PDB file of C-alpha atoms in Angstrom:
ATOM      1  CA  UNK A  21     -10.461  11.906 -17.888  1.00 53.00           C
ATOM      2  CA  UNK A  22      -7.300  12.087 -20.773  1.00 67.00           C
ATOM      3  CA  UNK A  23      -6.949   8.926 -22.306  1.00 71.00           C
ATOM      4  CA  UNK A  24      -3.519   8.804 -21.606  1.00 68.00           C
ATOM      5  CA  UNK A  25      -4.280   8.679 -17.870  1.00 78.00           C
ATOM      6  CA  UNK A  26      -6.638   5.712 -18.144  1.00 81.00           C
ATOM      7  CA  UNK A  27      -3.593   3.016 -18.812  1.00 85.00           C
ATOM      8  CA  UNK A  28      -1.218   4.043 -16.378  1.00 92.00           C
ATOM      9  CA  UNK A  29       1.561   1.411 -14.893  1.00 94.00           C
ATOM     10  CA  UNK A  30       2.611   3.661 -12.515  1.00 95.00           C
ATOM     11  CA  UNK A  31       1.418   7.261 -10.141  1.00 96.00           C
ATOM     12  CA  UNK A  32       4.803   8.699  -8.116  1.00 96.00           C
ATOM     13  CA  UNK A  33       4.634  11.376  -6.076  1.00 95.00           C
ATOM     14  CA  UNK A  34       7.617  13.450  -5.625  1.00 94.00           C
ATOM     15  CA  UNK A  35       7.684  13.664  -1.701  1.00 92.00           C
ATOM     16  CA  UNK A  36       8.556  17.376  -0.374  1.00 91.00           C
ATOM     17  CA  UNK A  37       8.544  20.269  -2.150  1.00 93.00           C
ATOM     18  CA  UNK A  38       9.798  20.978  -5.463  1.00 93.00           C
ATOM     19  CA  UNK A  39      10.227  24.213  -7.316  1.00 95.00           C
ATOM     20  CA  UNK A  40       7.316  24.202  -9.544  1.00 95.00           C
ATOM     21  CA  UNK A  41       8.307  27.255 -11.945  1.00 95.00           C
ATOM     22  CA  UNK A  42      10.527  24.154 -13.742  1.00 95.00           C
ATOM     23  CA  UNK A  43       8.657  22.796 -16.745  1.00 95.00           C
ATOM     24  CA  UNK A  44       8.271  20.240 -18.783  1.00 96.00           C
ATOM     25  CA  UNK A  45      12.065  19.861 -19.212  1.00 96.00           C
ATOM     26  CA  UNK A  46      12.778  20.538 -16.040  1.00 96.00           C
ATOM     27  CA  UNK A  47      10.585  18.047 -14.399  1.00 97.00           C
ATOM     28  CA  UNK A  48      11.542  15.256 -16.901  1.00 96.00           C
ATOM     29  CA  UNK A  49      15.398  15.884 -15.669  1.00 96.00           C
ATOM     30  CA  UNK A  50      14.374  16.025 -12.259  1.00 94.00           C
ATOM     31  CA  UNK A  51      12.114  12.500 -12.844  1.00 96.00           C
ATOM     32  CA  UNK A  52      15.397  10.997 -14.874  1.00 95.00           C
ATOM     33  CA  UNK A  53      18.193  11.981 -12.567  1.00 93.00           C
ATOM     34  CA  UNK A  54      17.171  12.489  -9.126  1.00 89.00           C
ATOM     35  CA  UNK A  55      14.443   9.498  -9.159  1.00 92.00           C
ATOM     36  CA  UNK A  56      16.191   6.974 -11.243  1.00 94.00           C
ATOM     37  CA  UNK A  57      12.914   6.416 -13.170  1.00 96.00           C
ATOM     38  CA  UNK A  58      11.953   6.930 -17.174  1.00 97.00           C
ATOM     39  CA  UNK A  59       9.923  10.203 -18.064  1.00 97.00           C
ATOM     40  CA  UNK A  60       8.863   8.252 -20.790  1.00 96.00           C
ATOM     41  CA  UNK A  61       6.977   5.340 -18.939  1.00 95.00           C
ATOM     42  CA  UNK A  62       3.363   4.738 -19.149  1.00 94.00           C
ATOM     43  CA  UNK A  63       3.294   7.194 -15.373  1.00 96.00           C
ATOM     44  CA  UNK A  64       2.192   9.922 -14.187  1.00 96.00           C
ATOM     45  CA  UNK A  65       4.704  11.843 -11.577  1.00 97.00           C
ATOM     46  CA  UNK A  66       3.272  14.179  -9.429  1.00 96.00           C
ATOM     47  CA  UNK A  67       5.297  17.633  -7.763  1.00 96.00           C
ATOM     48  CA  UNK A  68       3.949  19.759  -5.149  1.00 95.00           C
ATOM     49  CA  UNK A  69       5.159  23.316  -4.125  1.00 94.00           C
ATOM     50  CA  UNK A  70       6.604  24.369  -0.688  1.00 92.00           C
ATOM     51  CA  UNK A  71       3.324  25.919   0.649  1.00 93.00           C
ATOM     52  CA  UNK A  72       1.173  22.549  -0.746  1.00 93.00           C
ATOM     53  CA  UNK A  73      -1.490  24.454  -2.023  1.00 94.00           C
ATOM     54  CA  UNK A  74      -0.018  23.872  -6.164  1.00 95.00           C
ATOM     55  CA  UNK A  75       0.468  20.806  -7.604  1.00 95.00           C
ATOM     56  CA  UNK A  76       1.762  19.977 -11.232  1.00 97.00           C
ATOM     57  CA  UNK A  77       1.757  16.417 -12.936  1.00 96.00           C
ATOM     58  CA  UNK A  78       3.478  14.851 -15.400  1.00 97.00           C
ATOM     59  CA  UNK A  79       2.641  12.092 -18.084  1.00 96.00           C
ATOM     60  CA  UNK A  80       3.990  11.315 -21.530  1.00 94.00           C
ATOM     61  CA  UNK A  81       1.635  11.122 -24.624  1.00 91.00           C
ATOM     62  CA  UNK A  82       2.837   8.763 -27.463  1.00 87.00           C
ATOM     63  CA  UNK A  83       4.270  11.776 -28.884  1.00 91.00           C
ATOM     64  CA  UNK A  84       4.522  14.727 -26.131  1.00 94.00           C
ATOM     65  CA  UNK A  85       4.398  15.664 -22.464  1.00 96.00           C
ATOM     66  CA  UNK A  86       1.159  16.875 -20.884  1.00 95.00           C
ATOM     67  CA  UNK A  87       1.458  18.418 -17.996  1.00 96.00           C
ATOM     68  CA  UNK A  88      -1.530  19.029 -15.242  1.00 95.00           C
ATOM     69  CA  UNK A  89      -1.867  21.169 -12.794  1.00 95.00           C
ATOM     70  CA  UNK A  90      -3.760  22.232  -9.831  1.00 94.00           C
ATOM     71  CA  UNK A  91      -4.162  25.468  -7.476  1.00 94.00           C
ATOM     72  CA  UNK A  92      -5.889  25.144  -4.444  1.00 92.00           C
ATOM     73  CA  UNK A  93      -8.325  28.509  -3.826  1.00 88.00           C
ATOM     74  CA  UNK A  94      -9.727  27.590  -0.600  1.00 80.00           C
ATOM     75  CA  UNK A  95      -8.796  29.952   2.353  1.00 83.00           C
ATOM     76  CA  UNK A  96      -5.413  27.844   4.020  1.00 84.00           C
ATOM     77  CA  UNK A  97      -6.574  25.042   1.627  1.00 90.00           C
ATOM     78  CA  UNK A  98      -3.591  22.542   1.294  1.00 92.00           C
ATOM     79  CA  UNK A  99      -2.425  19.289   0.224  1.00 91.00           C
ATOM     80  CA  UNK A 100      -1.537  16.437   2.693  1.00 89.00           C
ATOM     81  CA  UNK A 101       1.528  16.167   0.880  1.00 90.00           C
ATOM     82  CA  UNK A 102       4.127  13.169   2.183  1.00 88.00           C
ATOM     83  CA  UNK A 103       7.040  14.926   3.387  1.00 82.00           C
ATOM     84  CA  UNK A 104       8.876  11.470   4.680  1.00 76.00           C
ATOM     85  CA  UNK A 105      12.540  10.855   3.542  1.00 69.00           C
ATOM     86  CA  UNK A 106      11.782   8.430   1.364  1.00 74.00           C
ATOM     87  CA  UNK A 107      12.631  10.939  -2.176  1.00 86.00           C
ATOM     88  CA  UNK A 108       9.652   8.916  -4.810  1.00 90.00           C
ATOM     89  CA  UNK A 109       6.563   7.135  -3.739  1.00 90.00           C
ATOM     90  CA  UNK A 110       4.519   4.740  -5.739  1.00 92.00           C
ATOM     91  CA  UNK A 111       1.241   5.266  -4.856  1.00 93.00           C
ATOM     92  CA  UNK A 112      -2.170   3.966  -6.170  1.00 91.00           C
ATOM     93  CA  UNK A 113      -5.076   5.538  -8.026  1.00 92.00           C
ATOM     94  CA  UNK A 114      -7.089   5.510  -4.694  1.00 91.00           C
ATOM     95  CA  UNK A 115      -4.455   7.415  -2.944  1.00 92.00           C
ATOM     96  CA  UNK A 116      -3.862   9.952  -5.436  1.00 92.00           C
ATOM     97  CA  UNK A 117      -7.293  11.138  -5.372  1.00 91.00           C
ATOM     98  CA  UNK A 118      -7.170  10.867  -1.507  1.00 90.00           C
ATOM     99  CA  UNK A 119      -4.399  13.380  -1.797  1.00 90.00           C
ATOM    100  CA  UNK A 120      -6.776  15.561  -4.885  1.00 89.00           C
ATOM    101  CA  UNK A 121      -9.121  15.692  -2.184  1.00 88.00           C
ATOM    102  CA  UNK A 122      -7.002  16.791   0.678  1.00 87.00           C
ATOM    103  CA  UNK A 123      -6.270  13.813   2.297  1.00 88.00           C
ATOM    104  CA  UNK A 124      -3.299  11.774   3.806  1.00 87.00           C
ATOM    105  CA  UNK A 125      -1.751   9.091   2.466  1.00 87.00           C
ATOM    106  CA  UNK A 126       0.193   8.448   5.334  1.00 81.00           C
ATOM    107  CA  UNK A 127      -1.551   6.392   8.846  1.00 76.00           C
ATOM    108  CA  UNK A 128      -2.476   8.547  11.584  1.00 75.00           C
ATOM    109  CA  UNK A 129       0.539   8.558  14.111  1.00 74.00           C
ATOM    110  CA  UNK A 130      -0.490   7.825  17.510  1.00 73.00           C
ATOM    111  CA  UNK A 131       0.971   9.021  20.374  1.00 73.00           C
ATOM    112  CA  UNK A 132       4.792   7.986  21.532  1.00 73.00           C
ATOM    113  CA  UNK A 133       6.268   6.986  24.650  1.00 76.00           C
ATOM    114  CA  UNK A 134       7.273   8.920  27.548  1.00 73.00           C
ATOM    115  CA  UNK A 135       9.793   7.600  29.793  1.00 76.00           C
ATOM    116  CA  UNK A 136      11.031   9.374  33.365  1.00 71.00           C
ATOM    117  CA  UNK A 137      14.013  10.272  31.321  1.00 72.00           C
ATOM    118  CA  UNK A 138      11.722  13.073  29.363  1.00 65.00           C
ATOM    119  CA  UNK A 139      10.841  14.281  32.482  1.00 66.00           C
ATOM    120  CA  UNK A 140      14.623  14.470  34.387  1.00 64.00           C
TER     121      UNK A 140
END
């Protein structure tokens, strides 16, 4: 693992998709203006495309960006990517590598209620 991922304060996910042909720049803007939150932090911010089968990350390095990324190649392989309204998540190391591995972050939904009214 990079060494600059080892002392993280902080793993956001950018929930929804984002336009991932934006770079370095463009992903630091996004992280300053839309999110509210430092580029330059000890985090890692994570973007996902539309069809949640790319993902790029983002960290700074004492002196530079890195920027990871990942392309699923699995037949209809994709991402269980939070799509709520909420714009930035802070998640935890366990549920980033829940979503690495395909998983949801988010609890199962169970089923709602039905009234007469649905019916009439």
């Amino acid at each position: 693992m990079l060494k600059c991922l080892e002392h993280l304060d902080a793993i956001y996910v950018a929930c929804g998709p984002t336009d991932l042909r934006k770079n370095v720049d463009g992903l630091s803007i996004l992280v300053k203006q839309s999110f509210g939150l430092d580029p330059f932090s000890k985090s890692l911010f994570l973007f996902c495309n539309g069809s949640r089968n790319r993902l790029k990350g983002l960290v700074w390095d004492r002196n530079g960006f890195i920027m990871l990324y990942k392309r699923l190649d699995g037949v209809g392989a994709r991402f269980a990517w939070p799509a709520d309204p909420v714009q930035v998540r802070d998640i935890s190391r366990v549920q980033m590598d829940q979503i690495l591995n395909g998983f949801s972050i988010d609890p199962p939904k169970g089923f709602s209620e039905i009234t007469a009214r649905d019916f009439y």
